[in-house]
XYZ file of C-alpha atoms in Angstrom:
534
model
C 5.118 -4.835 25.623
C 6.613 -1.795 27.334
C 4.586 1.382 26.954
C 6.944 4.282 27.625
C 4.947 7.430 28.243
C 1.725 5.654 29.223
C -0.630 8.069 30.959
C -3.979 8.235 32.774
C -4.757 11.682 31.373
C -8.007 11.598 29.404
C -7.673 11.805 25.619
C -3.866 11.886 25.787
C -1.701 9.893 23.422
C -0.312 7.895 26.344
C -3.796 6.932 27.509
C -4.956 5.886 24.046
C -1.756 3.895 23.492
C -2.416 1.951 26.706
C -6.091 1.397 25.886
C -5.240 0.070 22.428
C -2.486 -2.238 23.707
C -4.871 -3.776 26.262
C -7.294 -4.607 23.405
C -4.632 -6.835 21.759
C -6.221 -10.272 21.446
C -2.791 -11.949 21.616
C -2.878 -10.967 25.314
C 0.684 -9.665 25.718
C 2.178 -8.911 29.101
C 1.955 -5.126 29.267
C 4.325 -2.935 31.279
C 3.394 0.754 31.468
C 6.484 2.927 31.984
C 6.144 6.364 33.577
C 7.966 7.554 36.724
C 4.930 9.631 37.762
C 2.624 6.692 38.477
C 2.638 3.455 40.445
C -0.324 1.917 38.610
C -2.186 2.488 35.345
C -5.361 0.726 34.186
C -4.903 -1.875 36.903
C -1.347 -2.617 35.801
C 1.821 -1.937 37.770
C 3.612 1.062 36.292
C 7.411 1.103 36.241
C 9.616 4.197 36.512
C 12.027 3.120 33.764
C 12.678 0.451 31.158
C 15.625 -0.546 33.341
C 13.190 -1.576 36.079
C 11.141 -4.071 34.070
C 11.125 -7.691 35.290
C 12.002 -9.104 31.845
C 13.223 -8.038 28.408
C 10.307 -7.040 26.201
C 9.506 -7.988 22.637
C 8.238 -4.508 21.821
C 8.738 -1.044 23.323
C 6.336 1.724 22.332
C 8.080 5.091 22.740
C 5.512 7.851 23.215
C 8.031 10.452 24.377
C 9.221 13.862 23.113
C 11.932 13.914 20.467
C 14.443 15.113 23.047
C 13.985 11.900 25.062
C 14.044 9.446 22.170
C 17.769 8.755 22.166
C 17.811 8.036 25.892
C 14.761 5.789 25.787
C 15.858 3.829 22.706
C 19.274 3.325 24.303
C 17.574 1.946 27.405
C 15.403 -0.324 25.269
C 18.498 -1.665 23.527
C 20.421 -2.113 26.780
C 17.550 -4.023 28.419
C 17.195 -6.434 25.513
C 14.075 -5.130 23.776
C 13.687 -6.825 20.405
C 11.837 -4.010 18.690
C 10.383 -0.521 19.123
C 7.849 1.897 17.695
C 8.953 5.543 17.530
C 5.867 7.737 17.148
C 7.678 11.100 17.314
C 9.208 12.788 14.272
C 12.771 12.561 15.659
C 13.398 16.169 14.736
C 16.885 17.320 15.641
C 17.094 20.929 16.816
C 20.888 20.870 16.587
C 22.325 22.512 13.430
C 23.255 20.028 10.702
C 26.913 19.174 10.329
C 27.947 19.407 13.986
C 27.406 15.672 14.522
C 25.272 12.898 13.016
C 21.551 13.702 13.075
C 19.201 12.333 15.737
C 17.669 10.037 13.151
C 21.096 8.638 12.260
C 21.922 8.140 15.941
C 18.646 6.319 16.581
C 19.261 4.044 13.603
C 22.783 3.301 14.830
C 21.518 2.386 18.322
C 18.890 0.022 16.962
C 21.119 -1.582 14.345
C 23.880 -2.218 16.874
C 21.369 -3.984 19.113
C 19.680 -5.895 16.274
C 16.357 -4.190 16.969
C 13.538 -3.723 14.504
C 12.055 -0.223 14.605
C 8.768 1.076 13.194
C 9.061 4.810 12.481
C 10.052 7.425 13.378
C 7.153 9.735 12.512
C 4.571 6.958 12.286
C 1.161 5.870 13.616
C 2.444 2.412 14.560
C 1.152 -0.933 13.334
C -1.542 -3.512 13.814
C -1.014 -7.221 13.248
C -4.618 -8.292 12.774
C -3.762 -11.925 12.102
C -1.789 -12.175 15.345
C -3.928 -9.812 17.400
C -1.465 -7.007 18.201
C -2.317 -3.292 18.436
C 0.790 -1.055 18.633
C -0.857 2.301 17.999
C -1.648 5.531 19.839
C -5.025 6.417 18.355
C -8.372 4.728 18.902
C -9.329 2.255 16.204
C -12.224 -0.150 15.743
C -12.433 -3.192 17.932
C -12.248 -5.705 16.433
C -10.092 -4.464 13.586
C -11.260 -5.395 10.073
C -9.655 -8.763 9.249
C -9.058 -9.868 5.698
C -6.513 -10.656 2.980
C -4.816 -7.261 2.509
C -1.325 -6.432 3.826
C -1.004 -2.638 3.908
C 2.287 -0.745 4.264
C 2.121 3.034 3.986
C 4.459 5.924 4.658
C 1.377 7.987 5.490
C -0.244 7.824 8.907
C -3.405 9.452 7.554
C -3.800 6.776 4.871
C -3.195 4.130 7.541
C -6.057 5.394 9.709
C -8.391 6.118 6.805
C -8.124 2.620 5.365
C -8.614 0.996 8.760
C -11.903 2.891 8.978
C -12.942 2.879 5.324
C -15.694 0.220 5.632
C -14.957 -0.953 2.098
C -15.563 -4.662 2.620
C -11.909 -5.643 2.864
C -9.772 -6.229 5.931
C -6.131 -6.734 6.764
C -3.586 -9.295 7.846
C -1.247 -6.459 8.857
C -1.439 -2.694 8.474
C 1.713 -0.653 9.027
C 2.351 3.063 9.189
C 6.086 2.762 8.617
C 6.937 6.473 8.672
C 10.566 7.414 8.090
C 11.772 3.775 8.142
C 14.941 4.614 10.063
C 15.666 0.911 10.510
C 12.888 -1.392 9.331
C 11.764 -0.768 5.770
C 8.620 -1.568 3.785
C 10.096 -4.767 2.239
C 10.659 -6.257 5.710
C 6.994 -5.902 6.610
C 5.953 -7.280 3.215
C 8.301 -10.212 3.600
C 6.607 -11.030 6.892
C 3.144 -10.557 5.350
C 3.969 -13.098 2.633
C 4.636 -15.658 5.374
C 0.989 -15.390 6.433
C -1.265 -17.737 4.437
C -4.135 -15.263 4.843
C -2.304 -12.558 2.831
C -3.698 -12.428 -0.707
C -3.099 -8.771 -1.706
C -0.193 -6.386 -1.040
C -1.165 -2.695 -0.827
C 1.615 -0.071 -0.821
C 1.504 3.704 -0.426
C 5.119 4.839 -0.654
C 7.024 8.091 -1.121
C 10.536 6.626 -1.383
C 12.271 3.331 -2.187
C 14.379 1.964 0.642
C 16.268 -1.347 0.528
C 15.473 -1.810 -3.131
C 17.203 -5.194 -3.384
C 14.892 -6.678 -0.773
C 11.906 -4.857 -2.258
C 12.563 -6.519 -5.604
C 12.902 -9.915 -3.907
C 9.561 -9.470 -2.166
C 7.800 -8.304 -5.326
C 9.298 -11.208 -7.239
C 8.019 -13.625 -4.577
C 4.550 -12.060 -4.783
C 4.574 -12.448 -8.575
C 5.602 -16.102 -8.256
C 2.565 -16.667 -6.005
C 0.253 -14.620 -8.253
C -0.494 -12.173 -5.446
C -1.635 -8.784 -6.753
C 0.484 -5.824 -5.629
C -1.212 -2.422 -5.743
C 1.103 0.608 -5.524
C 0.432 4.311 -5.055
C 3.722 6.241 -5.237
C 4.071 9.962 -4.525
C 6.699 12.474 -5.597
C 6.137 12.340 -9.349
C 6.261 16.125 -9.670
C 9.074 18.472 -8.633
C 6.863 20.014 -5.954
C 5.824 16.550 -4.764
C 9.446 15.452 -4.416
C 10.231 18.584 -2.414
C 7.306 17.826 -0.099
C 8.536 14.241 0.391
C 11.928 15.586 1.460
C 10.315 18.037 3.879
C 7.962 15.390 5.261
C 10.379 12.578 6.037
C 13.859 13.593 4.907
C 13.663 10.947 2.182
C 14.656 11.311 -1.446
C 11.592 10.550 -3.558
C 12.206 8.094 -6.353
C 11.838 9.461 -9.862
C 8.668 8.288 -11.607
C 10.696 6.312 -14.102
C 12.118 4.298 -11.211
C 8.659 3.418 -9.946
C 7.510 2.544 -13.451
C 10.516 0.293 -14.023
C 9.889 -1.441 -10.710
C 6.208 -1.947 -11.535
C 6.880 -3.279 -15.032
C 9.620 -5.604 -13.835
C 7.379 -7.292 -11.248
C 3.831 -6.963 -12.562
C 2.851 -4.354 -9.979
C -0.439 -2.466 -10.447
C 0.344 1.232 -10.243
C -2.558 3.529 -9.385
C -2.829 7.297 -9.655
C -4.858 8.212 -6.569
C -6.487 6.858 -3.436
C -9.857 6.347 -5.117
C -8.316 4.004 -7.686
C -6.204 2.452 -4.902
C -9.200 1.501 -2.726
C -11.435 0.358 -5.585
C -8.637 -1.850 -6.930
C -7.825 -3.329 -3.508
C -11.500 -4.049 -2.885
C -11.880 -5.891 -6.186
C -8.761 -8.015 -5.661
C -9.671 -8.688 -2.024
C -13.003 -10.208 -3.072
C -10.983 -13.163 -4.326
C -12.441 -13.860 -7.750
C -10.021 -13.403 -10.647
C -10.394 -12.874 -14.334
C -9.173 -15.775 -16.445
C -6.328 -15.229 -18.882
C -7.492 -13.926 -22.256
C -9.099 -16.837 -24.064
C -9.291 -15.016 -27.403
C -8.927 -11.552 -28.880
C -11.601 -9.156 -27.681
C -11.502 -10.166 -24.021
C -12.645 -7.430 -21.638
C -15.319 -6.305 -19.234
C -19.102 -6.101 -19.603
C -21.421 -3.565 -17.987
C -25.208 -3.364 -17.620
C -26.855 0.058 -17.290
C -30.229 1.575 -16.439
C -29.409 4.839 -18.225
C -28.575 5.476 -21.845
C -26.623 8.621 -21.046
C -24.621 6.976 -18.272
C -23.877 4.065 -20.615
C -22.406 6.496 -23.163
C -20.505 8.296 -20.396
C -19.015 4.996 -19.215
C -18.034 4.083 -22.776
C -16.291 7.454 -23.175
C -14.361 7.039 -19.947
C -13.376 3.445 -20.714
C -12.039 4.507 -24.098
C -10.049 7.322 -22.491
C -8.610 4.985 -19.852
C -7.867 2.099 -22.205
C -10.188 -0.343 -20.401
C -11.538 -2.802 -23.003
C -15.121 -3.935 -23.354
C -15.489 -7.570 -24.364
C -16.516 -8.320 -27.921
C -19.474 -10.580 -27.123
C -20.421 -13.475 -29.377
C -23.554 -14.080 -31.452
C -25.010 -16.528 -28.943
C -24.778 -13.936 -26.173
C -26.317 -11.287 -28.409
C -29.255 -13.593 -29.100
C -29.756 -14.313 -25.383
C -29.802 -10.608 -24.596
C -32.232 -9.854 -27.412
C -34.646 -12.356 -25.854
C -34.553 -10.457 -22.557
C -34.750 -6.838 -23.724
C -37.762 -4.689 -24.431
C -38.313 -3.879 -28.123
C -36.076 -1.139 -29.419
C -33.161 -1.837 -27.073
C -29.835 -2.919 -28.588
C -28.271 -6.203 -27.371
C -24.695 -4.935 -27.054
C -21.847 -4.401 -24.615
C -22.049 -2.034 -22.758
C -25.756 -2.797 -22.381
C -28.662 -0.427 -21.632
C -31.625 -2.528 -20.460
C -33.997 0.152 -19.181
C -37.325 0.038 -21.002
C -40.664 -0.327 -19.277
C -39.100 -1.046 -15.872
C -40.995 -4.308 -15.491
C -39.382 -7.435 -13.995
C -36.295 -5.478 -12.995
C -34.653 -8.248 -10.950
C -35.072 -10.871 -13.673
C -34.067 -8.501 -16.487
C -30.901 -7.165 -14.838
C -29.923 -10.480 -13.291
C -30.487 -12.356 -16.550
C -28.465 -9.797 -18.503
C -25.548 -10.005 -16.090
C -25.567 -13.822 -16.263
C -25.814 -13.864 -20.070
C -22.813 -11.567 -20.335
C -20.826 -13.464 -17.706
C -21.372 -16.690 -19.629
C -19.640 -15.222 -22.681
C -16.092 -16.538 -23.051
C -14.713 -13.086 -23.853
C -16.102 -11.450 -20.699
C -13.612 -11.311 -17.831
C -15.849 -9.538 -15.296
C -19.345 -8.044 -15.168
C -20.530 -4.878 -13.472
C -23.959 -3.387 -12.861
C -23.407 0.304 -13.605
C -26.035 2.073 -11.508
C -26.348 4.822 -8.937
C -26.713 2.623 -5.883
C -29.016 5.068 -4.136
C -31.323 4.416 -1.212
C -34.611 3.312 -2.782
C -37.391 5.290 -1.101
C -40.018 2.717 -2.112
C -37.967 -0.134 -0.612
C -37.349 -1.825 -3.968
C -34.422 -4.289 -3.752
C -34.378 -5.436 -7.359
C -30.849 -4.239 -8.115
C -29.092 -5.880 -5.142
C -31.121 -9.061 -5.626
C -30.167 -9.159 -9.326
C -26.516 -8.844 -8.377
C -26.743 -11.668 -5.836
C -28.522 -13.815 -8.444
C -25.717 -13.173 -10.925
C -23.077 -13.889 -8.269
C -24.632 -17.296 -7.659
C -24.707 -18.197 -11.366
C -21.102 -17.379 -12.291
C -17.625 -17.762 -10.871
C -16.443 -14.563 -12.556
C -16.022 -11.278 -10.659
C -19.242 -9.282 -10.165
C -19.212 -5.608 -9.178
C -21.265 -2.448 -8.874
C -19.981 0.491 -10.919
C -21.507 3.422 -9.040
C -21.190 6.898 -10.437
C -21.559 8.953 -7.264
C -19.900 7.820 -4.064
C -21.938 10.305 -2.044
C -25.217 8.752 -3.249
C -24.404 5.140 -2.358
C -26.753 3.415 0.081
C -24.148 2.328 2.641
C -26.326 -0.400 4.141
C -26.977 -2.019 0.769
C -23.315 -1.621 -0.196
C -22.281 -3.383 3.015
C -24.624 -6.282 2.254
C -23.309 -6.640 -1.287
C -19.691 -6.526 -0.135
C -20.447 -9.244 2.413
C -21.673 -11.343 -0.539
C -18.353 -10.880 -2.358
C -19.548 -8.141 -4.710
C -17.250 -5.123 -5.015
C -18.926 -1.711 -4.849
C -16.880 0.909 -6.679
C -17.336 4.493 -5.489
C -16.681 6.250 -8.791
C -16.975 5.514 -12.502
C -13.380 6.388 -13.343
C -11.795 4.616 -10.381
C -14.066 1.597 -10.823
C -13.218 1.224 -14.504
C -9.529 1.473 -13.698
C -9.926 -1.232 -11.034
C -11.624 -3.510 -13.564
C -8.778 -2.775 -15.961
C -6.243 -3.884 -13.354
C -8.218 -7.078 -12.812
C -8.303 -7.891 -16.533
C -4.619 -7.069 -16.957
C -3.554 -9.152 -13.975
C -4.514 -12.400 -15.654
C -1.998 -11.788 -18.432
C 0.734 -10.019 -16.464
C 4.219 -11.448 -16.719
C 7.134 -9.937 -14.806
C 9.547 -8.247 -17.191
C 13.356 -8.585 -17.362
C 15.389 -8.372 -15.231
C 14.135 -10.599 -12.384
C 15.328 -9.948 -8.823
C 17.812 -12.801 -9.070
C 19.074 -11.868 -12.554
C 22.764 -11.966 -13.403
C 24.700 -9.272 -15.267
C 25.222 -9.922 -18.935
C 28.946 -9.487 -18.574
C 30.781 -12.329 -16.860
C 33.202 -9.714 -15.544
C 30.623 -8.142 -13.169
C 30.599 -10.329 -10.097
C 28.998 -9.661 -6.720
C 28.489 -5.934 -6.268
C 28.379 -4.141 -2.891
C 25.071 -2.548 -1.945
C 25.996 1.134 -2.110
C 28.454 3.750 -3.313
C 30.527 3.891 -6.505
C 30.171 0.110 -7.159
C 26.702 0.924 -8.500
C 28.539 1.997 -11.658
C 30.245 -1.393 -11.743
C 26.825 -3.046 -11.724
C 25.664 -0.877 -14.635
C 28.874 -1.572 -16.518
C 28.235 -5.271 -16.016
C 25.043 -4.893 -18.048
C 26.930 -3.174 -20.853
C 25.921 0.388 -19.918
C 28.586 3.082 -20.384
C 29.447 4.831 -17.107
C 32.010 7.448 -15.982
C 35.141 6.476 -14.131
C 34.830 6.602 -10.344
C 36.934 6.002 -7.256
C 36.245 5.979 -3.529
C 38.912 7.814 -1.564
C 39.695 8.632 2.039
C 42.110 11.557 1.847
C 43.054 14.565 -0.246
C 46.159 12.792 -1.588
C 44.084 9.815 -2.685
C 41.606 12.176 -4.331
C 44.365 13.816 -6.388
C 45.730 10.449 -7.534
C 42.212 9.219 -8.431
C 41.365 12.401 -10.334
C 44.596 12.131 -12.369
C 43.783 8.511 -13.202
C 40.201 9.298 -14.213
C 41.104 12.483 -16.067
C 40.013 16.059 -15.370
C 37.481 17.607 -14.997
C 36.003 15.557 -12.166
C 33.235 15.765 -9.572
C 33.978 15.481 -5.861
C 31.110 14.121 -3.738
C 30.830 13.191 -0.083
C 29.757 9.663 0.769
C 28.752 10.501 4.368
C 25.639 8.277 4.759
C 23.961 10.637 7.223
C 23.779 13.380 4.585
C 20.777 12.596 2.380
C 20.661 15.887 0.477
C 24.327 16.155 -0.413
C 24.153 19.200 -2.674
C 22.330 21.236 -0.021
C 25.097 20.400 2.488
C 27.721 21.583 -0.059
C 28.749 17.953 -0.409
C 28.981 18.000 -4.224
C 31.597 20.030 -6.112
C 31.295 20.150 -9.909
C 33.890 21.061 -12.500
C 37.079 20.369 -10.520
C 39.819 21.004 -13.137
C 43.025 20.458 -11.210
């Protein structure tokens, strides 16, 4: 690893980058690069990438935007296989005078066959391999587990690494602007790790959609849950995506089509995202619907909170299981007089034998064929009298069923973090909100019966006339036409004379549009002319 911009200055990015790299358990050879120093952290410091004794696998570029092009060029020339660009790669030069800095960086890396994380990213950690390529202090050791996280947001990256939610990672990537290496490439790698059991995506734009579909199709074939939070659904959100990374946010219909085609679990916010990941990461799955009426079951210690949960579940479309007569009879034998043996179930009466009552109720419900998962819906507060009946009842239930067991807590701020940590270590998910927890349970129930929809990633056009289609440009219309969809006539031209001939063949009026790949927002650059009549 080459660490360009490594520094001894306390609390600087360069110092933290070096400290984190040294913590890498894969024990890489580390070469600090900074012409100001001869030694850093006991390691020889080199004045330039050109002075290193060997080509590196990874160059971390913690330099100002104005130095990025020079340093990435040096990395390419010295045989570096990959790089992380932390800076935003902002180009102060007016647009249109030459290709943007981001385009130039991508061209340098692509010509050299380099992978690049960023620009505008927090870096990445490969927990399975033991690599820390980041510039901010994170836990040591990093939380290891079955989740592969790829996010366009550096804040989400850091928050999830520190969330203490009972799940850990095989890899976690803050991919930033994805100038070269896109989310599907990281996911493709994650699928090669046998430890990866859940894919978690927080994305603001689709890049390399063909490979993305291939990866999602592969995940579906292996029955790996994919949880997706996509931003830019609103007009203001799409504008913010463009300002943040220069990307064009995908329309919501595009995300929905992608999710439906590959059985992806779309979530609406980070609360639903983390609750859903936690539940899937615990490993237990709901069986496919055995009969009509399959759903969840919840046990409550409050009549009002039971009704509140029922209201929310109805609003969210999360089904409660229609329990059978045998289960109803078992519950009736456990409950105090006057309590109804039903699902959802309120068991609070005299408060006697709490562990046995709640544990027995959870087991009775879990034994019902229609119940896919059970949850104890309580406020998991710190018990001032030291009573541990609730957590013990949950552990009892966990030991008597192979179905998922969870805590559906209403107030995240009231959760006893020590008890929650113990339950999570036992494989019991602890949801930090009623709404987000119910939605997570809904994803779990739905996953058992999910089937990827048409068309699969390897699907063929319906028309035999639509053969292999190039990846970009006007041929997209040829692909659509191959599926029987009506499209306008198009032509790609390289001169004014060719444009006139093409327009006459298509028929006026026409639209003239630049295909300069460096211009993402073509209309803003006056690259789209409508209503050309002659």
